[in-house]
Amino acid sequence: MTYKKKLIEVAIPLEAINAASAREKSIRHGHPSTMHLWWARRPLAACRAVLFAQLVDDPSGYADKLLDDPKIRKQAEADLIVRLKAWRDRKADAQGIVPDTPEPTLEDCAADIERKRLFKIIEELVKWENSTNEEVLEHARAEIRRSCGEVLPPVYDPFSGGGSIPLEAQRLGLPAYGSDLNPVAVMIGKAMIEIPPKFKDKPPIHPGIKDRSFYRNSEGLAEDVKYYGQLMREKAWGRIGHLYPQVDLPKEYGGGKATVIAWIWARTVPSPDPAFGGVQVPVASSFALGTKPGREAWIEASPDRKTKTISYEVKRRGSKDEITTAKKGTKSGQANFRCLLSDAPISGAYVDAAASRGEMGRVLLAVAAEGQRGRVYLSPSTVQVEAVALADREIGKLETNFLNVPCRGTFASNAQGRRYGFENFEDYFLPRQLAALTTLSTILEELQEQIVSDCAQTAWLGDQEQLATGGAGPHAYAEAIRVLLAFAIDRSADRGSTICSWDSSPKMEALRNTFARQAIPMTWDFAEGNPFSDSSGNFLSNVDWVARVIELLVPAASGCVNQHDAQTVTYPDHAVISTDPPYYDNIEYSDLSDFFYVWMKRNCGKVFPEIFGFLSTPKREELVATRYRHGGQEQADQFFLDGMTKAIERIALQIGNEYPATIYYAFKQSEVENEGISSTGWATFLQAVVGAGFSVVGTWPTRTEMSNRMVASGTNALANSVVLVCRKKEATAEVITRAEFIRALKRELPPAIAELQAANIAPADMPQSAIGPGMGVFSRYKAVLESDDSPMSVKAALQLINRELDEYLGGIQGEFDGDTRFAITWFEQHGMAKGEYGAADNLARARGISVESVKHAGIIESAAGKVRILARDELDDDWEPESDGHLTVWECLQHLVRKHEEDGISHDTAVLLKKLDSKAGAVKDLAYCLYDISANKRKDAKEATAYNALIADWTELTRQAAAIHDTSGDRQIRLDI
């Protein structure tokens, strides 16, 4: 080996990383993801931990030096005694059924002690509360410097997207670089990692600032963003405030005036009934406004067939049937409706055709306002209708040509392939929404000169260079604020289109944004928010979201993000590569981001002209397997494979051996449920990695859902993404046969899986984790030849790796006592149901025991010619392992799982684990085995979850158990504080 092995190539505290990543989803204010929408971001906690482990040396490389420390040597010697006993006992019990793991050494124990210290650093590092904690961050930076010879290497992400990886590199004090083909992603990166270091620790420049001794990091920049955002709002109100009149509240709501929160609209089409031809009727998915019990509000639509009109009135309370009917609107099925005047059906195709002819209209259904005691819903008034008409007239005075860019139209679920009248981006907005957004854009451009002038008032005499050419003076500062406030306008566009809908659920009663999911879905009834209100989606709120992110950034090093194709990019010398490429065929980022690009081009085009030289975001070159772009799925697959291989070849060609590369792969849950870990997307991606000249030496599953979540079907509970750890393939790599590959797998994979189990990898994550060492075997060779001399595909290799994992998990059954082995097989065949005594007798005899033996062990019930396994809640409440004269691994596990289900990580659960003593290792092995049976063979999600949850908490339970001492005089357990 010509390189130092890094921590990520051996072990990482996966559960701590996953728990922090899952918790991060609930963090809102101040989280970088809230500054500007980007899809499928990696959790910051995972990126931070991966970068740390990618740079820090694994202790196995300096274990001999660790033993020079008397304290570590003493602890290692004590640990070795325990590990050797467990290793010898396991080897004796296995009787050759399970392949041997290497005999533990003093160096192994010393390395493990040091790893635990490094793990504690990571466990603190990934906590959201510590993302600005300089003491914790500096502790991590010091470890990185120590492993890197005090010279910190640059980190580069060639698919930087939402910027999570460069941002976390910068937080760790590493020079951060990123690039992306998509201009919107590039601007997000510039705003987060390139702009803040230029103005670090600088005080704000706006007039009337408060006395303050020191502004840390980007706090001064954030304060200026807030100030000039407030100024924009005031100027905009002065110009278009008359388009947003208040409403008169009825006496029952206290009377007086109230600010409108939102106007509730429905789209309309001409009635399909010739008798009512030309009369616009609503196509609304719901007439519900608020569904909180006791405060229900809904819209009653009253058709008058004689006058051929429909009136709308807000109703309160109402019967259960009335509320149920209101929730249905005029919908009769997916994209199908009924005519309120004639009850004739209105099909999705009819609606689409009407919209294409320009015959889709809109009607104001209700107004939502902020009352003294919550939301107030009112029927449309003349004043509100007139304000809408005024906006319709005044929009002609505004410059909106920049929005006349062709769009794909709505594309999601039932709207796939349909346009519904959305030909250009202007079609997504009402005239009043356009008036607000374009007015804010105009004011933003006007503000730039004022900001430069305010800089002069503070005697700031910096350079006059532009931001795009490296400037850091007053002119560049004004442009920086312009960019950040442009993000607030983008947030306002997301909350200010006709795709926004009204969430009537009891806890919300608020505006949903355009991108409530990773698509632009068609909305039949929609909500127009008020940018000048104090409620959801208002402009000042959007400014505040941006400012809070800037305020909490830690620009500890320089940063640079550029627009570039990953297939041709040039990397800095000695760069460390960590990247999150686009998923095989999941998200068409360019189509989605065009929605923001048209606004960003108007607001930032003069600041970064080279980035915005396109009519829309680049599409053809985007590395996503999209069939509509490439003429079919086969062509799309080939395009993705070829492009990703070139991009990764580019990495392999330029980087050295000092550090491994880390590449994230986002799993698509449905794909893997159907195809397993050898799924098409996963195999295609791995094929690109291996074909580019990399050897995969590790795979770490990371998740952003709750750490013990199971998929409903009970199959492998998959992580949201997998981090591949890659090294450049040796130039001397050989060609081997399929048989040689299988022999190597059988030799190397079982010890590697045993190591993963020792590291307490959750059973749900084991299939993906085992891919690492398995692919490590496959990808270190130049090729593996099938019997016909064709090269083995990655997909075939994955299937063989999965087979070896199954054999290993089945093989460890041989280590257990006969009663436990009987219970495993019986459970696999019958679950908790009853079975015939004769079958049980044959099964028991084959294991050298009897059914009565298993019954005596307290595992089964045997009566009336039937046998069944006892459920956990049927086990003896007073059971103690020390006094059980017929102790089995099965019983130990089931009692431990029951206690964990009741109490979780608790003192009592740790006490029970302590009492299991020498059985603990076998208990953990059995949990892996029963998880595999429950999840993959019996499809029992509930049972699988119980075993997965126990292993997920095993590290902490073991730590607590180690702190418990047995005072043998009275057999009481005390905790060593």
mmCIF file of N, CA and C in Angstrom, residues 627-676:
data_model
loop_
_atom_site.group_PDB
_atom_site.id
_atom_site.type_symbol
_atom_site.label_atom_id
_atom_site.label_comp_id
_atom_site.label_asym_id
_atom_site.label_seq_id
_atom_site.Cartn_x
_atom_site.Cartn_y
_atom_site.Cartn_z
ATOM 1 N N ARG A 627 -35.686 10.052 -20.504
ATOM 2 C CA ARG A 627 -36.021 9.460 -21.804
ATOM 3 C C ARG A 627 -36.537 10.492 -22.801
ATOM 4 N N TYR A 628 -37.286 11.522 -22.333
ATOM 5 C CA TYR A 628 -37.866 12.464 -23.288
ATOM 6 C C TYR A 628 -36.796 13.303 -23.980
ATOM 7 N N ARG A 629 -35.611 13.419 -23.367
ATOM 8 C CA ARG A 629 -34.539 14.193 -23.993
ATOM 9 C C ARG A 629 -33.718 13.370 -24.975
ATOM 10 N N HIS A 630 -33.677 12.056 -24.762
ATOM 11 C CA HIS A 630 -32.728 11.237 -25.518
ATOM 12 C C HIS A 630 -33.387 10.200 -26.416
ATOM 13 N N GLY A 631 -34.700 10.276 -26.558
ATOM 14 C CA GLY A 631 -35.373 9.415 -27.527
ATOM 15 C C GLY A 631 -35.708 8.033 -27.040
ATOM 16 N N GLY A 632 -35.633 7.775 -25.753
ATOM 17 C CA GLY A 632 -35.972 6.460 -25.214
ATOM 18 C C GLY A 632 -35.133 6.146 -23.996
ATOM 19 N N GLN A 633 -35.572 5.148 -23.201
ATOM 20 C CA GLN A 633 -34.884 4.839 -21.956
ATOM 21 C C GLN A 633 -33.497 4.249 -22.193
ATOM 22 N N GLU A 634 -33.370 3.395 -23.218
ATOM 23 C CA GLU A 634 -32.067 2.777 -23.486
ATOM 24 C C GLU A 634 -31.021 3.835 -23.840
ATOM 25 N N GLN A 635 -31.412 4.782 -24.701
ATOM 26 C CA GLN A 635 -30.485 5.859 -25.071
ATOM 27 C C GLN A 635 -30.168 6.754 -23.868
ATOM 28 N N ALA A 636 -31.192 6.986 -23.043
ATOM 29 C CA ALA A 636 -30.986 7.816 -21.848
ATOM 30 C C ALA A 636 -30.027 7.139 -20.880
ATOM 31 N N ASP A 637 -30.184 5.816 -20.698
ATOM 32 C CA ASP A 637 -29.287 5.065 -19.813
ATOM 33 C C ASP A 637 -27.845 5.150 -20.305
ATOM 34 N N GLN A 638 -27.674 4.986 -21.617
ATOM 35 C CA GLN A 638 -26.326 5.020 -22.179
ATOM 36 C C GLN A 638 -25.707 6.402 -22.039
ATOM 37 N N PHE A 639 -26.537 7.433 -22.238
ATOM 38 C CA PHE A 639 -26.058 8.810 -22.072
ATOM 39 C C PHE A 639 -25.555 9.038 -20.642
ATOM 40 N N PHE A 640 -26.331 8.571 -19.676
ATOM 41 C CA PHE A 640 -25.937 8.746 -18.273
ATOM 42 C C PHE A 640 -24.644 7.985 -17.976
ATOM 43 N N LEU A 641 -24.576 6.721 -18.405
ATOM 44 C CA LEU A 641 -23.393 5.905 -18.134
ATOM 45 C C LEU A 641 -22.146 6.507 -18.764
ATOM 46 N N ASP A 642 -22.247 6.919 -20.024
ATOM 47 C CA ASP A 642 -21.087 7.495 -20.717
ATOM 48 C C ASP A 642 -20.641 8.796 -20.049
ATOM 49 N N GLY A 643 -21.609 9.665 -19.768
ATOM 50 C CA GLY A 643 -21.270 10.966 -19.177
ATOM 51 C C GLY A 643 -20.717 10.832 -17.780
ATOM 52 N N MET A 644 -21.330 9.963 -16.952
ATOM 53 C CA MET A 644 -20.846 9.800 -15.584
ATOM 54 C C MET A 644 -19.475 9.148 -15.579
ATOM 55 N N THR A 645 -19.249 8.207 -16.488
ATOM 56 C CA THR A 645 -17.923 7.581 -16.584
ATOM 57 C C THR A 645 -16.862 8.625 -16.930
ATOM 58 N N LYS A 646 -17.172 9.508 -17.887
ATOM 59 C CA LYS A 646 -16.216 10.570 -18.252
ATOM 60 C C LYS A 646 -15.942 11.493 -17.076
ATOM 61 N N ALA A 647 -17.000 11.852 -16.351
ATOM 62 C CA ALA A 647 -16.832 12.763 -15.212
ATOM 63 C C ALA A 647 -15.960 12.124 -14.134
ATOM 64 N N ILE A 648 -16.179 10.843 -13.867
ATOM 65 C CA ILE A 648 -15.407 10.183 -12.814
ATOM 66 C C ILE A 648 -14.003 9.846 -13.310
ATOM 67 N N GLU A 649 -13.868 9.556 -14.607
ATOM 68 C CA GLU A 649 -12.521 9.384 -15.183
ATOM 69 C C GLU A 649 -11.707 10.654 -14.996
ATOM 70 N N ARG A 650 -12.381 11.786 -15.143
ATOM 71 C CA ARG A 650 -11.717 13.083 -14.976
ATOM 72 C C ARG A 650 -11.158 13.209 -13.560
ATOM 73 N N ILE A 651 -11.931 12.726 -12.597
ATOM 74 C CA ILE A 651 -11.470 12.751 -11.202
ATOM 75 C C ILE A 651 -10.271 11.819 -11.039
ATOM 76 N N ALA A 652 -10.430 10.565 -11.508
ATOM 77 C CA ALA A 652 -9.375 9.561 -11.334
ATOM 78 C C ALA A 652 -8.076 9.982 -12.011
ATOM 79 N N LEU A 653 -8.201 10.695 -13.125
ATOM 80 C CA LEU A 653 -7.021 11.116 -13.883
ATOM 81 C C LEU A 653 -6.204 12.152 -13.124
ATOM 82 N N GLN A 654 -6.866 13.016 -12.365
ATOM 83 C CA GLN A 654 -6.179 14.178 -11.807
ATOM 84 C C GLN A 654 -5.808 14.066 -10.325
ATOM 85 N N ILE A 655 -6.505 13.218 -9.571
ATOM 86 C CA ILE A 655 -6.201 13.189 -8.137
ATOM 87 C C ILE A 655 -5.077 12.209 -7.849
ATOM 88 N N GLY A 656 -4.477 12.390 -6.664
ATOM 89 C CA GLY A 656 -3.389 11.516 -6.246
ATOM 90 C C GLY A 656 -3.884 10.426 -5.314
ATOM 91 N N ASN A 657 -2.936 9.791 -4.616
ATOM 92 C CA ASN A 657 -3.269 8.694 -3.705
ATOM 93 C C ASN A 657 -3.311 9.129 -2.241
ATOM 94 N N GLU A 658 -3.119 10.438 -2.000
ATOM 95 C CA GLU A 658 -3.070 10.866 -0.599
ATOM 96 C C GLU A 658 -4.406 10.657 0.124
ATOM 97 N N TYR A 659 -5.473 10.880 -0.616
ATOM 98 C CA TYR A 659 -6.800 10.827 0.006
ATOM 99 C C TYR A 659 -7.756 10.027 -0.883
ATOM 100 N N PRO A 660 -8.674 9.278 -0.277
ATOM 101 C CA PRO A 660 -9.708 8.633 -1.093
ATOM 102 C C PRO A 660 -10.713 9.674 -1.574
ATOM 103 N N ALA A 661 -11.425 9.368 -2.630
ATOM 104 C CA ALA A 661 -12.545 10.200 -3.074
ATOM 105 C C ALA A 661 -13.829 9.644 -2.449
ATOM 106 N N THR A 662 -14.770 10.517 -2.166
ATOM 107 C CA THR A 662 -16.069 10.067 -1.668
ATOM 108 C C THR A 662 -17.147 10.546 -2.635
ATOM 109 N N ILE A 663 -18.021 9.623 -3.002
ATOM 110 C CA ILE A 663 -19.078 9.911 -3.975
ATOM 111 C C ILE A 663 -20.406 9.445 -3.381
ATOM 112 N N TYR A 664 -21.353 10.361 -3.311
ATOM 113 C CA TYR A 664 -22.674 10.032 -2.765
ATOM 114 C C TYR A 664 -23.562 9.464 -3.875
ATOM 115 N N TYR A 665 -24.338 8.452 -3.511
ATOM 116 C CA TYR A 665 -25.329 7.923 -4.442
ATOM 117 C C TYR A 665 -26.682 7.946 -3.754
ATOM 118 N N ALA A 666 -27.657 8.622 -4.361
ATOM 119 C CA ALA A 666 -28.993 8.737 -3.767
ATOM 120 C C ALA A 666 -29.855 7.568 -4.218
ATOM 121 N N PHE A 667 -30.309 6.768 -3.262
ATOM 122 C CA PHE A 667 -31.165 5.633 -3.589
ATOM 123 C C PHE A 667 -32.588 6.090 -3.865
ATOM 124 N N LYS A 668 -33.199 5.468 -4.849
ATOM 125 C CA LYS A 668 -34.610 5.670 -5.127
ATOM 126 C C LYS A 668 -35.333 4.471 -4.516
ATOM 127 N N GLN A 669 -36.078 4.721 -3.441
ATOM 128 C CA GLN A 669 -36.627 3.641 -2.636
ATOM 129 C C GLN A 669 -37.410 2.617 -3.467
ATOM 130 N N SER A 670 -38.302 3.089 -4.333
ATOM 131 C CA SER A 670 -39.161 2.165 -5.079
ATOM 132 C C SER A 670 -38.345 1.251 -5.979
ATOM 133 N N GLU A 671 -37.266 1.800 -6.550
ATOM 134 C CA GLU A 671 -36.432 1.018 -7.453
ATOM 135 C C GLU A 671 -35.809 -0.164 -6.720
ATOM 136 N N VAL A 672 -35.295 0.100 -5.520
ATOM 137 C CA VAL A 672 -34.581 -0.951 -4.799
ATOM 138 C C VAL A 672 -35.559 -1.943 -4.179
ATOM 139 N N GLU A 673 -36.764 -1.468 -3.805
ATOM 140 C CA GLU A 673 -37.772 -2.396 -3.314
ATOM 141 C C GLU A 673 -38.078 -3.447 -4.374
ATOM 142 N N ASN A 674 -38.106 -3.020 -5.638
ATOM 143 C CA ASN A 674 -38.457 -3.924 -6.731
ATOM 144 C C ASN A 674 -37.283 -4.794 -7.168
ATOM 145 N N GLU A 675 -36.062 -4.228 -7.132
ATOM 146 C CA GLU A 675 -34.919 -4.926 -7.728
ATOM 147 C C GLU A 675 -33.827 -5.320 -6.733
ATOM 148 N N GLY A 676 -33.921 -4.868 -5.472
ATOM 149 C CA GLY A 676 -32.870 -5.175 -4.514
ATOM 150 C C GLY A 676 -31.636 -4.323 -4.735
#
